[in-house]
PDB file of C-alpha atoms in Angstrom:
ATOM      1  CA  MET E1188       0.000   0.000   0.000  1.00 84.00           C
ATOM      2  CA  GLU E1189       1.592   3.221  -1.185  1.00 94.00           C
ATOM      3  CA  LYS E1190       1.809   6.431   0.814  1.00 96.00           C
ATOM      4  CA  LEU E1191      -0.326   9.132  -0.772  1.00 98.00           C
ATOM      5  CA  LYS E1192       1.037  12.550  -1.642  1.00 97.00           C
ATOM      6  CA  LYS E1193      -0.122  15.627   0.231  1.00 97.00           C
ATOM      7  CA  ASP E1194      -2.252  16.904  -2.662  1.00 97.00           C
ATOM      8  CA  GLU E1195      -3.842  13.480  -3.145  1.00 97.00           C
ATOM      9  CA  ILE E1196      -4.750  13.348   0.537  1.00 98.00           C
ATOM     10  CA  GLU E1197      -6.130  16.876   0.582  1.00 97.00           C
ATOM     11  CA  LYS E1198      -8.185  16.149  -2.512  1.00 97.00           C
ATOM     12  CA  ALA E1199      -9.632  13.008  -0.895  1.00 97.00           C
ATOM     13  CA  LEU E1200     -10.427  14.875   2.320  1.00 97.00           C
ATOM     14  CA  LYS E1201     -12.547  17.359   0.382  1.00 96.00           C
ATOM     15  CA  ASN E1202     -15.109  14.584   0.035  1.00 94.00           C
ATOM     16  CA  LEU E1203     -15.188  14.102   3.800  1.00 96.00           C
ATOM     17  CA  ASP E1204     -16.364  16.320   6.595  1.00 94.00           C
ATOM     18  CA  GLY E1205     -14.094  17.503   9.383  1.00 95.00           C
ATOM     19  CA  TRP E1206     -10.870  15.660   8.589  1.00 97.00           C
ATOM     20  CA  GLU E1207      -7.459  17.315   8.592  1.00 97.00           C
ATOM     21  CA  TYR E1208      -4.101  16.132   7.375  1.00 98.00           C
ATOM     22  CA  ASN E1209      -0.969  16.774   9.355  1.00 96.00           C
ATOM     23  CA  GLU E1210       2.030  14.955  10.785  1.00 94.00           C
ATOM     24  CA  ASN E1211       1.627  12.073   8.329  1.00 96.00           C
ATOM     25  CA  ALA E1212      -1.869  11.186   9.542  1.00 98.00           C
ATOM     26  CA  ILE E1213      -5.455  12.304   9.068  1.00 98.00           C
ATOM     27  CA  HIS E1214      -7.404  13.454  12.091  1.00 98.00           C
ATOM     28  CA  THR E1215     -10.909  14.239  13.169  1.00 98.00           C
ATOM     29  CA  THR E1216     -12.659  15.043  16.426  1.00 98.00           C
ATOM     30  CA  ILE E1217     -16.291  14.167  16.965  1.00 98.00           C
ATOM     31  CA  GLU E1218     -18.493  15.364  19.782  1.00 98.00           C
ATOM     32  CA  PHE E1219     -21.392  13.186  20.895  1.00 98.00           C
ATOM     33  CA  LYS E1220     -24.277  13.746  23.266  1.00 98.00           C
ATOM     34  CA  ASP E1221     -22.690  11.785  26.065  1.00 98.00           C
ATOM     35  CA  PHE E1222     -20.348   8.906  26.847  1.00 98.00           C
ATOM     36  CA  LYS E1223     -22.841   6.243  25.844  1.00 98.00           C
ATOM     37  CA  GLU E1224     -23.271   7.755  22.391  1.00 98.00           C
ATOM     38  CA  ALA E1225     -19.522   8.127  21.968  1.00 98.00           C
ATOM     39  CA  PHE E1226     -18.790   4.581  23.010  1.00 98.00           C
ATOM     40  CA  SER E1227     -21.605   3.193  20.861  1.00 98.00           C
ATOM     41  CA  ALA E1228     -20.046   4.909  17.859  1.00 98.00           C
ATOM     42  CA  MET E1229     -16.644   3.515  18.815  1.00 98.00           C
ATOM     43  CA  THR E1230     -18.114   0.028  18.911  1.00 98.00           C
ATOM     44  CA  ARG E1231     -19.514   0.359  15.415  1.00 98.00           C
ATOM     45  CA  ILE E1232     -16.192   1.708  14.171  1.00 98.00           C
ATOM     46  CA  ALA E1233     -14.307  -1.085  15.992  1.00 98.00           C
ATOM     47  CA  PHE E1234     -16.141  -3.788  14.054  1.00 98.00           C
ATOM     48  CA  GLU E1235     -15.389  -2.072  10.750  1.00 97.00           C
ATOM     49  CA  ALA E1236     -11.766  -1.511  11.715  1.00 98.00           C
ATOM     50  CA  GLU E1237     -11.401  -5.192  12.502  1.00 98.00           C
ATOM     51  CA  ALA E1238     -13.142  -6.164   9.253  1.00 97.00           C
ATOM     52  CA  GLN E1239     -10.816  -3.902   7.248  1.00 96.00           C
ATOM     53  CA  GLN E1240      -7.845  -4.956   9.391  1.00 96.00           C
ATOM     54  CA  HIS E1241      -7.015  -1.301   9.700  1.00 97.00           C
ATOM     55  CA  HIS E1242      -7.220   0.184  13.176  1.00 98.00           C
ATOM     56  CA  PRO E1243      -7.383   3.773  14.348  1.00 98.00           C
ATOM     57  CA  GLU E1244      -5.393   5.501  17.000  1.00 98.00           C
ATOM     58  CA  TRP E1245      -8.195   7.050  19.005  1.00 98.00           C
ATOM     59  CA  THR E1246      -8.738   8.872  22.249  1.00 98.00           C
ATOM     60  CA  ASN E1247     -12.026   9.174  24.069  1.00 98.00           C
ATOM     61  CA  VAL E1248     -12.855  11.528  26.912  1.00 98.00           C
ATOM     62  CA  TYR E1249     -16.510  11.375  27.928  1.00 98.00           C
ATOM     63  CA  ASN E1250     -18.482  12.597  24.860  1.00 98.00           C
ATOM     64  CA  ASN E1251     -15.448  13.443  22.792  1.00 98.00           C
ATOM     65  CA  LEU E1252     -13.672  11.181  20.324  1.00 98.00           C
ATOM     66  CA  GLU E1253     -10.461  12.017  18.518  1.00 98.00           C
ATOM     67  CA  ILE E1254      -9.500   9.698  15.673  1.00 98.00           C
ATOM     68  CA  ASN E1255      -6.113   9.556  13.965  1.00 98.00           C
ATOM     69  CA  LEU E1256      -5.560   7.392  10.925  1.00 98.00           C
ATOM     70  CA  SER E1257      -2.313   6.469   9.275  1.00 98.00           C
ATOM     71  CA  THR E1258      -0.728   3.372   7.787  1.00 97.00           C
ATOM     72  CA  HIS E1259       2.191   2.392   9.959  1.00 94.00           C
ATOM     73  CA  ASP E1260       3.907   0.222   7.356  1.00 94.00           C
ATOM     74  CA  ALA E1261       3.784   2.999   4.776  1.00 96.00           C
ATOM     75  CA  GLY E1262       4.866   5.719   7.191  1.00 95.00           C
ATOM     76  CA  GLY E1263       1.959   7.944   6.259  1.00 97.00           C
ATOM     77  CA  VAL E1264      -1.530   8.122   4.831  1.00 98.00           C
ATOM     78  CA  THR E1265      -2.628   5.535   2.277  1.00 98.00           C
ATOM     79  CA  GLN E1266      -5.841   4.693   0.485  1.00 97.00           C
ATOM     80  CA  LYS E1267      -6.666   2.417   3.452  1.00 97.00           C
ATOM     81  CA  ASP E1268      -6.917   5.488   5.685  1.00 98.00           C
ATOM     82  CA  ILE E1269      -9.133   7.326   3.246  1.00 98.00           C
ATOM     83  CA  GLU E1270     -11.359   4.241   3.086  1.00 97.00           C
ATOM     84  CA  MET E1271     -11.512   3.962   6.863  1.00 98.00           C
ATOM     85  CA  ALA E1272     -12.357   7.675   7.207  1.00 98.00           C
ATOM     86  CA  THR E1273     -15.068   7.251   4.591  1.00 97.00           C
ATOM     87  CA  THR E1274     -16.433   4.228   6.447  1.00 97.00           C
ATOM     88  CA  ILE E1275     -16.533   6.204   9.698  1.00 97.00           C
ATOM     89  CA  GLU E1276     -18.354   9.076   8.036  1.00 97.00           C
ATOM     90  CA  THR E1277     -20.874   6.705   6.459  1.00 96.00           C
ATOM     91  CA  LEU E1278     -21.429   4.812   9.723  1.00 96.00           C
ATOM     92  CA  LEU E1279     -21.974   7.877  11.827  1.00 95.00           C
ATOM     93  CA  PHE E1280     -23.467  10.490   9.580  1.00 92.00           C
ATOM     94  CA  SER E1281     -25.551   8.884   6.879  1.00 85.00           C
TER      95      SER E1281
ATOM     96  CA  MET N1396     -15.359  14.555  46.312  1.00 84.00           C
ATOM     97  CA  GLU N1397     -12.030  15.723  47.713  1.00 94.00           C
ATOM     98  CA  LYS N1398      -8.713  15.662  45.893  1.00 96.00           C
ATOM     99  CA  LEU N1399      -6.363  13.151  47.495  1.00 98.00           C
ATOM    100  CA  LYS N1400      -2.873  14.061  48.613  1.00 97.00           C
ATOM    101  CA  LYS N1401       0.155  12.642  46.823  1.00 97.00           C
ATOM    102  CA  ASP N1402       1.014  10.230  49.663  1.00 97.00           C
ATOM    103  CA  GLU N1403      -2.593   9.038  49.885  1.00 97.00           C
ATOM    104  CA  ILE N1404      -2.603   8.333  46.141  1.00 98.00           C
ATOM    105  CA  GLU N1405       0.725   6.551  46.201  1.00 97.00           C
ATOM    106  CA  LYS N1406      -0.404   4.441  49.151  1.00 97.00           C
ATOM    107  CA  ALA N1407      -3.591   3.465  47.288  1.00 97.00           C
ATOM    108  CA  LEU N1408      -1.659   2.606  44.123  1.00 97.00           C
ATOM    109  CA  LYS N1409       0.458   0.110  46.072  1.00 96.00           C
ATOM    110  CA  ASN N1410      -2.616  -2.120  46.129  1.00 94.00           C
ATOM    111  CA  LEU N1411      -2.889  -1.942  42.345  1.00 96.00           C
ATOM    112  CA  ASP N1412      -0.665  -3.250  39.612  1.00 94.00           C
ATOM    113  CA  GLY N1413       0.938  -0.991  37.012  1.00 95.00           C
ATOM    114  CA  TRP N1414      -0.553   2.390  37.873  1.00 97.00           C
ATOM    115  CA  GLU N1415       1.480   5.575  38.158  1.00 97.00           C
ATOM    116  CA  TYR N1416       0.622   8.988  39.506  1.00 98.00           C
ATOM    117  CA  ASN N1417       1.726  12.127  37.744  1.00 96.00           C
ATOM    118  CA  GLU N1418       0.343  15.381  36.387  1.00 94.00           C
ATOM    119  CA  ASN N1419      -2.701  15.186  38.664  1.00 96.00           C
ATOM    120  CA  ALA N1420      -3.916  11.887  37.235  1.00 98.00           C
ATOM    121  CA  ILE N1421      -3.237   8.179  37.544  1.00 98.00           C
ATOM    122  CA  HIS N1422      -2.146   6.269  34.471  1.00 98.00           C
ATOM    123  CA  THR N1423      -1.721   2.749  33.251  1.00 98.00           C
ATOM    124  CA  THR N1424      -0.939   1.084  29.941  1.00 98.00           C
ATOM    125  CA  ILE N1425      -2.207  -2.391  29.151  1.00 98.00           C
ATOM    126  CA  GLU N1426      -1.121  -4.563  26.274  1.00 98.00           C
ATOM    127  CA  PHE N1427      -3.558  -7.134  24.899  1.00 98.00           C
ATOM    128  CA  LYS N1428      -3.196  -9.950  22.407  1.00 98.00           C
ATOM    129  CA  ASP N1429      -4.802  -7.979  19.595  1.00 98.00           C
ATOM    130  CA  PHE N1430      -7.344  -5.289  18.798  1.00 98.00           C
ATOM    131  CA  LYS N1431     -10.340  -7.488  19.537  1.00 98.00           C
ATOM    132  CA  GLU N1432      -9.065  -8.272  23.020  1.00 98.00           C
ATOM    133  CA  ALA N1433      -8.281  -4.617  23.674  1.00 98.00           C
ATOM    134  CA  PHE N1434     -11.660  -3.418  22.505  1.00 98.00           C
ATOM    135  CA  SER N1435     -13.483  -6.156  24.416  1.00 98.00           C
ATOM    136  CA  ALA N1436     -11.767  -4.960  27.577  1.00 98.00           C
ATOM    137  CA  MET N1437     -12.706  -1.370  26.737  1.00 98.00           C
ATOM    138  CA  THR N1438     -16.332  -2.408  26.392  1.00 98.00           C
ATOM    139  CA  ARG N1439     -16.367  -4.016  29.819  1.00 98.00           C
ATOM    140  CA  ILE N1440     -14.718  -0.939  31.308  1.00 98.00           C
ATOM    141  CA  ALA N1441     -17.161   1.349  29.473  1.00 98.00           C
ATOM    142  CA  PHE N1442     -20.172  -0.239  31.151  1.00 98.00           C
ATOM    143  CA  GLU N1443     -18.556   0.130  34.573  1.00 97.00           C
ATOM    144  CA  ALA N1444     -17.531   3.706  33.852  1.00 98.00           C
ATOM    145  CA  GLU N1445     -21.093   4.537  32.906  1.00 98.00           C
ATOM    146  CA  ALA N1446     -22.445   2.761  36.005  1.00 97.00           C
ATOM    147  CA  GLN N1447     -20.050   4.690  38.246  1.00 96.00           C
ATOM    148  CA  GLN N1448     -20.618   7.864  36.225  1.00 96.00           C
ATOM    149  CA  HIS N1449     -16.890   8.282  36.137  1.00 97.00           C
ATOM    150  CA  HIS N1450     -15.237   8.079  32.751  1.00 98.00           C
ATOM    151  CA  PRO N1451     -11.630   7.550  31.734  1.00 98.00           C
ATOM    152  CA  GLU N1452      -9.535   9.453  29.298  1.00 98.00           C
ATOM    153  CA  TRP N1453      -8.203   6.604  27.225  1.00 98.00           C
ATOM    154  CA  THR N1454      -6.272   6.006  24.044  1.00 98.00           C
ATOM    155  CA  ASN N1455      -6.254   2.810  22.054  1.00 98.00           C
ATOM    156  CA  VAL N1456      -3.855   1.827  19.293  1.00 98.00           C
ATOM    157  CA  TYR N1457      -4.363  -1.719  18.061  1.00 98.00           C
ATOM    158  CA  ASN N1458      -3.572  -3.973  21.072  1.00 98.00           C
ATOM    159  CA  ASN N1459      -2.495  -1.167  23.341  1.00 98.00           C
ATOM    160  CA  LEU N1460      -4.681   0.732  25.807  1.00 98.00           C
ATOM    161  CA  GLU N1461      -3.579   3.727  27.823  1.00 98.00           C
ATOM    162  CA  ILE N1462      -5.919   4.808  30.604  1.00 98.00           C
ATOM    163  CA  ASN N1463      -5.768   8.098  32.481  1.00 98.00           C
ATOM    164  CA  LEU N1464      -8.020   8.752  35.440  1.00 98.00           C
ATOM    165  CA  SER N1465      -8.657  12.008  37.216  1.00 98.00           C
ATOM    166  CA  THR N1466     -11.626  13.859  38.646  1.00 97.00           C
ATOM    167  CA  HIS N1467     -12.155  16.976  36.594  1.00 94.00           C
ATOM    168  CA  ASP N1468     -14.257  18.802  39.199  1.00 94.00           C
ATOM    169  CA  ALA N1469     -11.659  18.226  41.907  1.00 96.00           C
ATOM    170  CA  GLY N1470      -8.700  19.105  39.684  1.00 95.00           C
ATOM    171  CA  GLY N1471      -6.892  15.906  40.555  1.00 97.00           C
ATOM    172  CA  VAL N1472      -7.190  12.360  41.782  1.00 98.00           C
ATOM    173  CA  THR N1473     -10.021  11.442  44.148  1.00 98.00           C
ATOM    174  CA  GLN N1474     -11.326   8.264  45.705  1.00 97.00           C
ATOM    175  CA  LYS N1475     -13.504   7.867  42.584  1.00 97.00           C
ATOM    176  CA  ASP N1476     -10.379   7.356  40.483  1.00 98.00           C
ATOM    177  CA  ILE N1477      -8.938   4.820  42.896  1.00 98.00           C
ATOM    178  CA  GLU N1478     -12.270   2.970  42.764  1.00 97.00           C
ATOM    179  CA  MET N1479     -12.343   3.048  38.979  1.00 98.00           C
ATOM    180  CA  ALA N1480      -8.753   1.781  38.772  1.00 98.00           C
ATOM    181  CA  THR N1481      -9.630  -0.986  41.214  1.00 97.00           C
ATOM    182  CA  THR N1482     -12.680  -1.882  39.129  1.00 97.00           C
ATOM    183  CA  ILE N1483     -10.552  -2.057  35.982  1.00 97.00           C
ATOM    184  CA  GLU N1484      -8.009  -4.293  37.680  1.00 97.00           C
ATOM    185  CA  THR N1485     -10.739  -6.590  38.978  1.00 96.00           C
ATOM    186  CA  LEU N1486     -12.489  -6.745  35.607  1.00 96.00           C
ATOM    187  CA  LEU N1487      -9.389  -7.561  33.620  1.00 95.00           C
ATOM    188  CA  PHE N1488      -7.088  -9.445  35.920  1.00 92.00           C
ATOM    189  CA  SER N1489      -9.084 -11.456  38.421  1.00 85.00           C
TER     190      SER N1489
END
């Protein structure tokens, strides 16, 4: 899986809502109603991450969820990360 | 809920395995077999956190889980955090 170039990543992120690229990863922060809503979303994402065998680095504090995606083996952002971000957006917001 | 003193916290942590106190919070890092094991543990902890109405700040990367506990309203570590850490230890290691 090949590392994407900055302009490729930024182009892909235009199709998504609330993702930023920096430090060789793409990032988003999502605010939920409460902890239960946040953790429910995490559970749905967890199953997809496992299915895609591509796992986020994520931090949860109460109703807040920060997600960072990158492809360790490629040392940056690959198509796998764009796909995972797209999956997350579809799961949560459509 | 009153903020505990440093020596009270360190005394309490002696009864737990792998927790450290610094920067006004207690911290542990747990390594699991894989993502599924890590997220399963998180799910068990999530239900307890919700029941105790005391939620961790936690970061997961694949099989790794970092947990930080503090009591926001008290500006530090309280008995609630010691209880939550004890709950986590009991859930996962007993």
